Short mmCIF file of C-alpha atoms in Angstrom, two decimals:
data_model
loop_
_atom_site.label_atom_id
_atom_site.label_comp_id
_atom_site.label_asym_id
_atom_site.label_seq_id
_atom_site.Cartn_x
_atom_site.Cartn_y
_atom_site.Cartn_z
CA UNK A 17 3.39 2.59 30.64
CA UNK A 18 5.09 -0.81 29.19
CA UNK A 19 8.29 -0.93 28.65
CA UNK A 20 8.97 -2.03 24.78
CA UNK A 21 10.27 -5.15 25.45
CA UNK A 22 7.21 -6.13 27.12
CA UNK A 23 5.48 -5.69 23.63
CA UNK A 24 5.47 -8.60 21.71
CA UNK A 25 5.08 -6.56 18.36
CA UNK A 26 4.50 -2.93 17.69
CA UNK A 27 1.45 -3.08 15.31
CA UNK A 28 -0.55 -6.45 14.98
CA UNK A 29 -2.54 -6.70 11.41
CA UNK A 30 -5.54 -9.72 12.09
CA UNK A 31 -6.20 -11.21 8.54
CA UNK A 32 -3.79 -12.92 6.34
CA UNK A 33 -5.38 -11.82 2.93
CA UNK A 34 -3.89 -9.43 0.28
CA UNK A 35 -5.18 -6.33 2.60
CA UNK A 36 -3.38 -7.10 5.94
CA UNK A 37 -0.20 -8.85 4.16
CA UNK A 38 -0.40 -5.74 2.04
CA UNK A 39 -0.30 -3.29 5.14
CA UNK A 40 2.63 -5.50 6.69
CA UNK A 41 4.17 -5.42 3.96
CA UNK A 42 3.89 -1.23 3.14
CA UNK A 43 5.29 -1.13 7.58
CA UNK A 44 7.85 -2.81 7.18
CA UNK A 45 8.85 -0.89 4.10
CA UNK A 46 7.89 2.52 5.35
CA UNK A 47 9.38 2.28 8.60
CA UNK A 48 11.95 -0.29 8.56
CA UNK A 49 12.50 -1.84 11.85
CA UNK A 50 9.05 -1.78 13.09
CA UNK A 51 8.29 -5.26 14.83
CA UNK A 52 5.23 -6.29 12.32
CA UNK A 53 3.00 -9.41 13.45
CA UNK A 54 -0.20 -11.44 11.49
CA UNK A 55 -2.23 -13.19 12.43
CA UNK A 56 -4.47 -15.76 10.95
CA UNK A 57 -6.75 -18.51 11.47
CA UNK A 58 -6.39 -20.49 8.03
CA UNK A 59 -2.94 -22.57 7.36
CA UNK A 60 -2.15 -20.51 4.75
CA UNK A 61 -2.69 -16.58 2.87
CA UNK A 62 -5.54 -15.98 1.12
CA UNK A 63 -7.60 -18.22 1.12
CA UNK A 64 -11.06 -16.37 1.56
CA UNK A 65 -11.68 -13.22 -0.48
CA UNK A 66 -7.98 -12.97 -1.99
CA UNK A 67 -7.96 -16.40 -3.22
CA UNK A 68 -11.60 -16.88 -4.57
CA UNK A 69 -12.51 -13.69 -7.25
CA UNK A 70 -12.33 -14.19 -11.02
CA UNK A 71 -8.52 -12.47 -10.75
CA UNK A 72 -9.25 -9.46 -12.31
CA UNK A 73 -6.64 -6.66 -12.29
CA UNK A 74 -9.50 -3.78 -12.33
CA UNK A 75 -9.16 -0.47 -13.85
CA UNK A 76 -11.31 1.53 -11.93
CA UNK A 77 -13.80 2.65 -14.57
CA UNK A 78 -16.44 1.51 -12.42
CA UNK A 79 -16.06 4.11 -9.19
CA UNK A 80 -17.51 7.13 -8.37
CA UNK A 81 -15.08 10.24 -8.89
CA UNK A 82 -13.03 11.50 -6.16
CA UNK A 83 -13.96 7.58 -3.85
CA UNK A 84 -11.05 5.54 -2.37
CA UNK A 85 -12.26 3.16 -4.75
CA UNK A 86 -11.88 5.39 -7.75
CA UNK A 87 -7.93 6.55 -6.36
CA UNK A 88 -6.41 3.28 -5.29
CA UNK A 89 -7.79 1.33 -8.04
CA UNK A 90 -6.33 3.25 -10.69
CA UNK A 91 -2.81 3.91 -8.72
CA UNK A 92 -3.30 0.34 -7.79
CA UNK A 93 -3.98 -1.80 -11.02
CA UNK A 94 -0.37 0.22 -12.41
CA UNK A 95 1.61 -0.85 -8.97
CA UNK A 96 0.58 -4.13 -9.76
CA UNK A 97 1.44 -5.04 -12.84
CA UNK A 98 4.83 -3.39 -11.56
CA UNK A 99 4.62 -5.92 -8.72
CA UNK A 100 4.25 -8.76 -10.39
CA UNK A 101 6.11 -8.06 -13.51
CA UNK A 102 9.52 -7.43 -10.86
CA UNK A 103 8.41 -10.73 -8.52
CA UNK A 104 7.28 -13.10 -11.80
CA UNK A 105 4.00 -12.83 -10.77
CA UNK A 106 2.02 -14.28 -13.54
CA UNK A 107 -0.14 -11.55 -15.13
CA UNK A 108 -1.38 -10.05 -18.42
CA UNK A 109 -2.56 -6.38 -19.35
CA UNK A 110 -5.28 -7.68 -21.97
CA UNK A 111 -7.36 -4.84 -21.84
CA UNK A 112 -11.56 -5.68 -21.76
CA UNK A 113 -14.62 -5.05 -22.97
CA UNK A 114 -18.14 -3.47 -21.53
CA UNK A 115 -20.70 -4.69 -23.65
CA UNK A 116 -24.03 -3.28 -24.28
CA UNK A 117 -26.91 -5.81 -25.33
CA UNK A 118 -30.05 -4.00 -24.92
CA UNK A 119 -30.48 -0.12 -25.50
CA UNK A 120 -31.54 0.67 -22.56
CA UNK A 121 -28.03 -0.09 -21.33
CA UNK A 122 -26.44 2.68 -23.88
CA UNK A 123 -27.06 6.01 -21.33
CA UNK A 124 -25.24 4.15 -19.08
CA UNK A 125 -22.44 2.57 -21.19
CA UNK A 126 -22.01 6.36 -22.18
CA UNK A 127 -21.38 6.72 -18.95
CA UNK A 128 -18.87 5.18 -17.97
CA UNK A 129 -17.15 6.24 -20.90
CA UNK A 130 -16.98 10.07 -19.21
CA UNK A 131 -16.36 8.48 -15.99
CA UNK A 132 -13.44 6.71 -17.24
CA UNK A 133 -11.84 9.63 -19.56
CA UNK A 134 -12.15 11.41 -16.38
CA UNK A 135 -10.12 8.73 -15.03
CA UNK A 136 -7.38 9.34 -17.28
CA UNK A 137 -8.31 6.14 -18.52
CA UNK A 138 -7.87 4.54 -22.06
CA UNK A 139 -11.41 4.15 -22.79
CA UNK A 140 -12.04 3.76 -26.84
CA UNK A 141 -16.25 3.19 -28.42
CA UNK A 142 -16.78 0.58 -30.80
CA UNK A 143 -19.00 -0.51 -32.47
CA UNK A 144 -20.61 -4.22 -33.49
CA UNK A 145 -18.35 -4.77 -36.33
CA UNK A 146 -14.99 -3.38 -34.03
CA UNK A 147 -16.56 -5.68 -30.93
CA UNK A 148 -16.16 -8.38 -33.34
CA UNK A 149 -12.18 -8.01 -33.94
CA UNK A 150 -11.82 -8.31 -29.90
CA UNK A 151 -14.29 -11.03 -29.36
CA UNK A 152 -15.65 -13.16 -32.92
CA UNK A 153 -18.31 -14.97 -30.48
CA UNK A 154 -19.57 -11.62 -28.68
CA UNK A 155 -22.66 -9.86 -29.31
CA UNK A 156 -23.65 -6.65 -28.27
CA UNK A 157 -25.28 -3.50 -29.72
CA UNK A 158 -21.97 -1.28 -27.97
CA UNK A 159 -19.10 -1.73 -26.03
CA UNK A 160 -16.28 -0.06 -24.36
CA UNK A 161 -12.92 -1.08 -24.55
CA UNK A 162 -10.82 -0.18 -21.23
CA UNK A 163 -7.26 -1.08 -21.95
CA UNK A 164 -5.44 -1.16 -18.49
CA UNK A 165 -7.80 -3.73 -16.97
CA UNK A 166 -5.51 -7.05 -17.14
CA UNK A 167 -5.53 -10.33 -14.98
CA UNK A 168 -2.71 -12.13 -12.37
CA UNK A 169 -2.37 -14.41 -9.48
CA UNK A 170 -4.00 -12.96 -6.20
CA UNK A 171 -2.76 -15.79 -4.42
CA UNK A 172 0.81 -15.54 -5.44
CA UNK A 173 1.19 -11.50 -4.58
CA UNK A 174 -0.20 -12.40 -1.16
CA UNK A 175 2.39 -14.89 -0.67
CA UNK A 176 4.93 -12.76 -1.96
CA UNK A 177 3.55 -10.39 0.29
CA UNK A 178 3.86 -12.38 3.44
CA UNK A 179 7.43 -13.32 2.05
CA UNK A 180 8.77 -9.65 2.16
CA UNK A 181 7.22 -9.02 5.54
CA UNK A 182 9.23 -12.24 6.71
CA UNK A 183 12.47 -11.43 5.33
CA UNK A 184 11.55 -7.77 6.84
CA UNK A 185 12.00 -9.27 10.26
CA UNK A 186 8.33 -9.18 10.61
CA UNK A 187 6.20 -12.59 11.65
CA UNK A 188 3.30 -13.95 9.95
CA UNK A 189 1.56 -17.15 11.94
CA UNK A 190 -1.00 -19.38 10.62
CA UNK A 191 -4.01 -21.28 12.54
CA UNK A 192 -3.70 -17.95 14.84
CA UNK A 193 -7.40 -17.97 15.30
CA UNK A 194 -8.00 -14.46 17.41
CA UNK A 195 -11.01 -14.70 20.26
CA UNK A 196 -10.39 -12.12 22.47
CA UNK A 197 -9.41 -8.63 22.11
CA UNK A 198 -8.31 -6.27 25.32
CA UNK A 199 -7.83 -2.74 25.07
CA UNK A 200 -5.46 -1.11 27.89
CA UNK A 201 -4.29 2.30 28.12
CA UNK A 202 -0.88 1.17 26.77
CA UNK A 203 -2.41 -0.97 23.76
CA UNK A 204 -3.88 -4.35 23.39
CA UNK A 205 -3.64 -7.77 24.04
CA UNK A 206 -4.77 -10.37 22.15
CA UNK A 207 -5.71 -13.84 22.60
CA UNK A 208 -5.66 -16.54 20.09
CA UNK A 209 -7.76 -19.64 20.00
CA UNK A 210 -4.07 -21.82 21.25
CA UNK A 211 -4.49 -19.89 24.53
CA UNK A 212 -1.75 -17.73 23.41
CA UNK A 213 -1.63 -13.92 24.03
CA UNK A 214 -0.22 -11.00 21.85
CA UNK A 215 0.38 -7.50 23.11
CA UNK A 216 1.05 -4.60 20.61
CA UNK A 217 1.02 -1.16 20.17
CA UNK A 218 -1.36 -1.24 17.73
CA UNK A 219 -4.15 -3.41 16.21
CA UNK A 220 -5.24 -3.53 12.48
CA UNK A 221 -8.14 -5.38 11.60
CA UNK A 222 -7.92 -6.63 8.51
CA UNK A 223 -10.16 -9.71 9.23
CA UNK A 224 -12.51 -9.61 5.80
CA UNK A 225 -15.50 -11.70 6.05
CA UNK A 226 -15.01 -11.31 10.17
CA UNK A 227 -14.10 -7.24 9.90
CA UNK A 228 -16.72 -6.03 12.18
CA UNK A 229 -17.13 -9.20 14.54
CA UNK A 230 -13.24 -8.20 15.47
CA UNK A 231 -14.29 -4.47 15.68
CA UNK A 232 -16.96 -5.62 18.29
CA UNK A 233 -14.50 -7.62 20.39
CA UNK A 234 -11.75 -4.53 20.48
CA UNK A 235 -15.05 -2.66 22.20
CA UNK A 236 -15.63 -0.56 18.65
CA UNK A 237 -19.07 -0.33 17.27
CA UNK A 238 -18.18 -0.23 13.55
CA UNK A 239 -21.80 0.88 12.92
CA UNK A 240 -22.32 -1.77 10.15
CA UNK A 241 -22.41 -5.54 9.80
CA UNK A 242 -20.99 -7.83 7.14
CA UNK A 243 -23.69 -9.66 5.15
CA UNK A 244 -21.94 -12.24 3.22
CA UNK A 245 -23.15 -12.93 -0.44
CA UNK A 246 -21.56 -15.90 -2.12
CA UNK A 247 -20.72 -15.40 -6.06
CA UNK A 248 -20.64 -18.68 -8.08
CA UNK A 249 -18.80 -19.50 -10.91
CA UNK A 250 -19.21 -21.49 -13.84
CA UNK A 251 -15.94 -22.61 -16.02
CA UNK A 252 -16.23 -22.39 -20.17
CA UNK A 253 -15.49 -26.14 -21.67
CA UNK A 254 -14.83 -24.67 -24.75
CA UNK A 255 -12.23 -21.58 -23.49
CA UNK A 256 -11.83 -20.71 -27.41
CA UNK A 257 -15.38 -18.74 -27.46
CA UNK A 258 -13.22 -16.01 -25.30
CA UNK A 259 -10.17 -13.77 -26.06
CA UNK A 260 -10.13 -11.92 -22.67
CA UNK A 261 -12.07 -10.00 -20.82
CA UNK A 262 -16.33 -9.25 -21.70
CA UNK A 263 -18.24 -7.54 -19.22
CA UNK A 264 -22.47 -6.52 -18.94
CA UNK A 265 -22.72 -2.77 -18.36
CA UNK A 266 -23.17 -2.71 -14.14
CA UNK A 267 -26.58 -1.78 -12.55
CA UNK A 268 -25.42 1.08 -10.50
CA UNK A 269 -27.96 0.55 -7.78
CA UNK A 270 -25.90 -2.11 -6.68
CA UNK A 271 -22.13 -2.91 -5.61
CA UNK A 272 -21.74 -6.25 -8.28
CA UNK A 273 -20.60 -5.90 -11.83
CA UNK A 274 -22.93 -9.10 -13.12
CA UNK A 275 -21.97 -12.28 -14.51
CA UNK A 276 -18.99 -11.75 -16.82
CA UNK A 277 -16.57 -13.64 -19.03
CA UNK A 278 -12.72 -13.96 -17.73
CA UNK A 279 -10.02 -15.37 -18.95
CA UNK A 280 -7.41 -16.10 -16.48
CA UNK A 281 -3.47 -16.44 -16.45
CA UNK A 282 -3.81 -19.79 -17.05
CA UNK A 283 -5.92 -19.71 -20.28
CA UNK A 284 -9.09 -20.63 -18.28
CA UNK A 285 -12.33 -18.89 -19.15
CA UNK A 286 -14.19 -18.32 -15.72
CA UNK A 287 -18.54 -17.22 -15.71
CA UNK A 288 -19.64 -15.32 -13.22
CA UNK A 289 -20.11 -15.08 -10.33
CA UNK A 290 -23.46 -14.08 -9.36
CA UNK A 291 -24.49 -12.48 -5.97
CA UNK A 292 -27.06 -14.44 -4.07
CA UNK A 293 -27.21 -14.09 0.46
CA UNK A 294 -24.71 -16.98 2.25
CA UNK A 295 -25.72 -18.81 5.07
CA UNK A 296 -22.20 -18.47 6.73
CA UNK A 297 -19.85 -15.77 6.34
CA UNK A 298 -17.61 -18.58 4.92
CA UNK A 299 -20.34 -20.67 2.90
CA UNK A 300 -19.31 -21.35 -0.01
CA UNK A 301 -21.67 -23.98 -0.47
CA UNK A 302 -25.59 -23.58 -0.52
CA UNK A 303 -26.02 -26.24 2.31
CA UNK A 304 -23.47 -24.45 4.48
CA UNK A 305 -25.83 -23.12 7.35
CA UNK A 306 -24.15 -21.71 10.93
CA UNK A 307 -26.99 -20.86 12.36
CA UNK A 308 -25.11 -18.11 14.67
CA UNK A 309 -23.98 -16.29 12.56
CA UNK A 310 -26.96 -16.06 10.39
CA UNK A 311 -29.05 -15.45 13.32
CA UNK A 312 -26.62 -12.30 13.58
CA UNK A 313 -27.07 -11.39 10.24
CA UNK A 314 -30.93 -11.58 10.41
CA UNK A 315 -30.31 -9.61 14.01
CA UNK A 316 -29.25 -6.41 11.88
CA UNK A 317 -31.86 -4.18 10.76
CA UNK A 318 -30.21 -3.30 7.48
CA UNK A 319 -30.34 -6.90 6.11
CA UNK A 320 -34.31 -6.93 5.94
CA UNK A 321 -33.95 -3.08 4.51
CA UNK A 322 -31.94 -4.63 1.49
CA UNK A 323 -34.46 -7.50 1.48
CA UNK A 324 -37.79 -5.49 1.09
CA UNK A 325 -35.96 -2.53 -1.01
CA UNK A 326 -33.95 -5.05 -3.72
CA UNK A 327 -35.83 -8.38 -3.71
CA UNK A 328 -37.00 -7.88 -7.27
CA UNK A 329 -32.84 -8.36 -8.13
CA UNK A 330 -32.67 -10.66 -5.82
CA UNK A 331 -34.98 -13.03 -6.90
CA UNK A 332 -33.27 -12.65 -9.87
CA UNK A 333 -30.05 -13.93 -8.64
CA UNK A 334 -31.56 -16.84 -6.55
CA UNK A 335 -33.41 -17.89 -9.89
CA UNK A 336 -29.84 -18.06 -11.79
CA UNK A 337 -28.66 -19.96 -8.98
CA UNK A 338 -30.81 -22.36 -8.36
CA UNK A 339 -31.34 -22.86 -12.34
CA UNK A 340 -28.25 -23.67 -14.87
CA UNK A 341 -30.60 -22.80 -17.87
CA UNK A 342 -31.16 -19.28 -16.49
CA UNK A 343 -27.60 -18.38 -15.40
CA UNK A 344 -27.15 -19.94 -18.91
CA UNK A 345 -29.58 -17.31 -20.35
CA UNK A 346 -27.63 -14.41 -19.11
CA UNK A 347 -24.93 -15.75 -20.21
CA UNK A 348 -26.16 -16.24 -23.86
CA UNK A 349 -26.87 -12.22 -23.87
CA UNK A 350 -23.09 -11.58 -24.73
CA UNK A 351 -21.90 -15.32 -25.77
CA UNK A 352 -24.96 -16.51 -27.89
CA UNK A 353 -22.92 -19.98 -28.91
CA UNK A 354 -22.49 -20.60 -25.18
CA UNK A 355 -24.90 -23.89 -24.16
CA UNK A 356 -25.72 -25.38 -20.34
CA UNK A 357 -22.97 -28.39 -21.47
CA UNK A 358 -20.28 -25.68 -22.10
CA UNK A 359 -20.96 -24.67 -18.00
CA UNK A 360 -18.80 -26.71 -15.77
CA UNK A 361 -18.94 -25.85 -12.08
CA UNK A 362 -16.52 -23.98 -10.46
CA UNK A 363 -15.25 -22.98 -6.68
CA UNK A 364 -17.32 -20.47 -5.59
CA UNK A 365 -16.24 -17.31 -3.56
CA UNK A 366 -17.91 -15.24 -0.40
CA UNK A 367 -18.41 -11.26 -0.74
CA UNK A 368 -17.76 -9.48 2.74
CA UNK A 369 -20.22 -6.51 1.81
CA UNK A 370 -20.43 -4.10 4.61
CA UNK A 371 -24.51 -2.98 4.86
CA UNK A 372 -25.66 -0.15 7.17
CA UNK A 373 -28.32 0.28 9.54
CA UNK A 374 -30.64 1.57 7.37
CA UNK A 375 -29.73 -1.18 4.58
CA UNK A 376 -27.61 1.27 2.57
CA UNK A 377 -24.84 -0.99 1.06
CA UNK A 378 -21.46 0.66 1.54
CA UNK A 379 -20.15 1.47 -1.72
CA UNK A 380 -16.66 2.32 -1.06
CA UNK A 381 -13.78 1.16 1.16
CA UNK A 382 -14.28 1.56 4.79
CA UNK A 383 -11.55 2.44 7.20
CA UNK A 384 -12.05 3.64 10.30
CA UNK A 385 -9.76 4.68 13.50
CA UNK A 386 -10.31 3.62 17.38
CA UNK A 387 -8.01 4.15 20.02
CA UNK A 388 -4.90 1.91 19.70
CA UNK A 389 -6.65 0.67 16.61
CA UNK A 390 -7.17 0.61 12.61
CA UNK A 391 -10.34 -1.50 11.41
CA UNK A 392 -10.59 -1.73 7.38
CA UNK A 393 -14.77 -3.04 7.31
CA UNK A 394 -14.98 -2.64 3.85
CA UNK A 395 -12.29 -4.01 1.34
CA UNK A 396 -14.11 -6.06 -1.09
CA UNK A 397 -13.56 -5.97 -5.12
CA UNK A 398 -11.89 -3.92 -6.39
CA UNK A 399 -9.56 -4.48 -2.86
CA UNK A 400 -7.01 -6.89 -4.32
CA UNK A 401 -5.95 -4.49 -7.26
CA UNK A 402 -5.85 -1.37 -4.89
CA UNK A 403 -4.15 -3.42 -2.00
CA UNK A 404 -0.86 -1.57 -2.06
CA UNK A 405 -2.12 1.69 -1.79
CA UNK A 406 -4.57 0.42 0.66
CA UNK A 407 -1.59 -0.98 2.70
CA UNK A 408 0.02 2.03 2.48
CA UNK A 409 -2.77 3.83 4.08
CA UNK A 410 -3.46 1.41 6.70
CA UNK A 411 0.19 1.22 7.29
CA UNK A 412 0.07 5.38 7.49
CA UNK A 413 -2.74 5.15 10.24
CA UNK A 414 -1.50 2.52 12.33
CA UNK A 415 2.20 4.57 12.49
CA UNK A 416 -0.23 7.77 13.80
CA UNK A 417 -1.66 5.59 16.67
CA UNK A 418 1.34 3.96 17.99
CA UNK A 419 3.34 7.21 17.74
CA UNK A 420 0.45 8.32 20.12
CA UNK A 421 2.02 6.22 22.82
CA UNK A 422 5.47 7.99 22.31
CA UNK A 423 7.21 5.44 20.04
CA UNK A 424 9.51 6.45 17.33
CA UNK A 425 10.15 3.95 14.42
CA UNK A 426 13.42 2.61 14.39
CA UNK A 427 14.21 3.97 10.82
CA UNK A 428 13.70 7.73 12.44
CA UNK A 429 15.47 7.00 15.98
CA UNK A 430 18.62 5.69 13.24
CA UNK A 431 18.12 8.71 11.60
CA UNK A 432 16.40 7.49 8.06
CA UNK A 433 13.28 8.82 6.61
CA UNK A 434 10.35 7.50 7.30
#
């Protein structure tokens, strides 16, 4: 057995995003004293997933009763606003609409109105003319209005995350690129790309787009793979045509909520983003081609199973990516004003979406235990509005495994409550 001082760190989190800054961030607060380390490869937090989504502060209308998605989302969206409003985040609670164009969308809108009163949530029907006092430039046969859903910076909560952890004690090192994960009876030890090795406790994997390639190198079979889908966004030239928030009622066959209309923090009005296969788990541009890793995603059986079972939708997708006019189209369903000049292109973001063997798309978060380890392989919207109660759960699990190997957080060996 190691001695403690020959650990370098008593739970490692991989992944500098809003999840693993969020699960440093809920150790070192739940057991104060615990030697926290992150690691990640890019010079700076979030700047995959937690830096590239429309910013939404979701209300969790969308998930299924009684899902992790459903839970943290809710308890999540009210943390932070709480978060941000006692860091200076900036952040609004503007409320926003689900709009209806078609009728055969009205079962569903219905819907999610029980799902969202069952919520707890502020869900109120209106009608055209009431649509109309929200959003002039909106058209839609229905809508929903959802007041809790609001917007904030994503970027600035992670930072503020990885700010607490620091003055916490706890470490958090950029361009720590891990490549090699060991698994001993006393922990692991971890190699970065630098040559330089880590030994911990415990690991957490909070790696995102690169969740199950890590689970693989710790000697886990997560028993899915990450097919990345890259979402691209248009910004409005004319933000006016927008109040807030206007969302399509969601297909729910499928783990996207469509092209929408968002107005950020900054009085931008984002379009989109679409969902259409990557090329690279980090291409964010349609010539980006690694030809490993998409040989690895072609490798898993579930990515042809979501081919031949959904190609109808996603021919649709390609179609409104590869053509302005039709992404322009949709868009025209709820803003009929809205022209291909008022489109101006926008950085586009990468979807880590977890798909099983048998091409079943994970719906909800995915966290799963290993010896000496914690490996989150699902965390994608709504994961940055649940992240503190996600953190807090990661945070719980990890404290289980290393207490495993005998260790007692300092908090309970000073007699404090953990």
């Amino acid at each position: 057995m190691m001695t403690h001082a020959a650990y370098d760190c008593d739970v490692l989190v991989i992944g500098g995003g809003i999840v693993g800054l969020s699960t440093a961030y809920a150790l070192t607060r739940t057991a104060p004293g615990t030697r926290v380390t992150v690691l990640e490869k890019e010079r700076g937090p979030a700047r995959h997933q937690t830096g590239r989504n429309s910013g939404v502060i979701h209300s969790g209308i969308y998930y299924a009763p009684g899902s992790l998605k459903a839970r943290y989302a809710v308890r999540g969206a009210t943390e932070l606003v709480d978060f941000c409003r006692q860091h200076g985040i900036d952040h609004a609670v503007t409320g926003k609409l689900i709009v209806a164009t078609d009728s055969a969308e009205l079962p569903r809108l219905h819907a999610l109105v029980q799902r969202g009163r069952a919520h707890g949530l502020p869900v109120r029907e209106l009608g055209p003319a009431q649509i109309a006092e929200y959003e002039p430039r909106v058209r839609a046969l229905a809508a929903i209005r959802v007041g809790t859903t609001g917007v904030c910076d994503f970027t600035a909560v992670a930072v503020r995350f990885a700010a607490e952890v620091s003055a916490a004690g706890g470490e958090v090192r950029y361009g720590a690129e891990v490549v090699a994960v060991d698994r001993r009876p006393w922990g692991v030890a971890v190699r970065t790309a630098d040559g330089r090795v880590v030994r911990a406790r415990v690991l957490v994997n909070c790696a995102g787009l690169h969740s199950d390639r890590v689970a693989l190198l710790a000697g886990d079979e997560p028993g899915a793979r990450i097919v990345p889908f890259r979402g691209e966004y248009y910004e409005l030239a004319r933000p006016e045509l927008v109040r807030g928030l206007v969302y399509p009622v969601p297909d729910p066959a499928f783990p996207f909520l469509g092209v929408h209309l968002t107005r950020g923090v900054d009085g931008t009005v984002h379009i989109g983003p679409n969902a259409v296969p990557a090329l690279a788990r980090e291409g964010y541009g349609r010539t980006v081609v690694r030809p490993g890793e998409l040989a690895g995603t072609l490798a898993w059986p579930g990515s042809w199973r979501i081919a031949r079972r959904h190609w109808r939708y996603g021919a649709g997708e390609l179609h409104r990516s590869l053509s302005k006019s039709a992404f322009t189209r949709a868009v025209r369903r709820m803003l009929p004003e809205v022209t291909e000049d008022d489109l101006r292109p926008s950085p586009p973001g990468v979807r880590a979406q977890a798909v099983l063997r048998d091409g079943t798309l994970v719906d909800d978060f995915l966290i799963r235990d290993a010896p000496h380890t914690v490996h989150v392989l699902n965390a994608p919207s709504p994961a940055a509005t649940a992240s503190l109660p996600i953190g807090r759960e990661v945070a719980r699990r990890a404290l289980l495994r290393a207490r495993a190997t005998g260790w007692t957080p300092p908090a309970v060996e000073s007699g404090h409550c953990v």
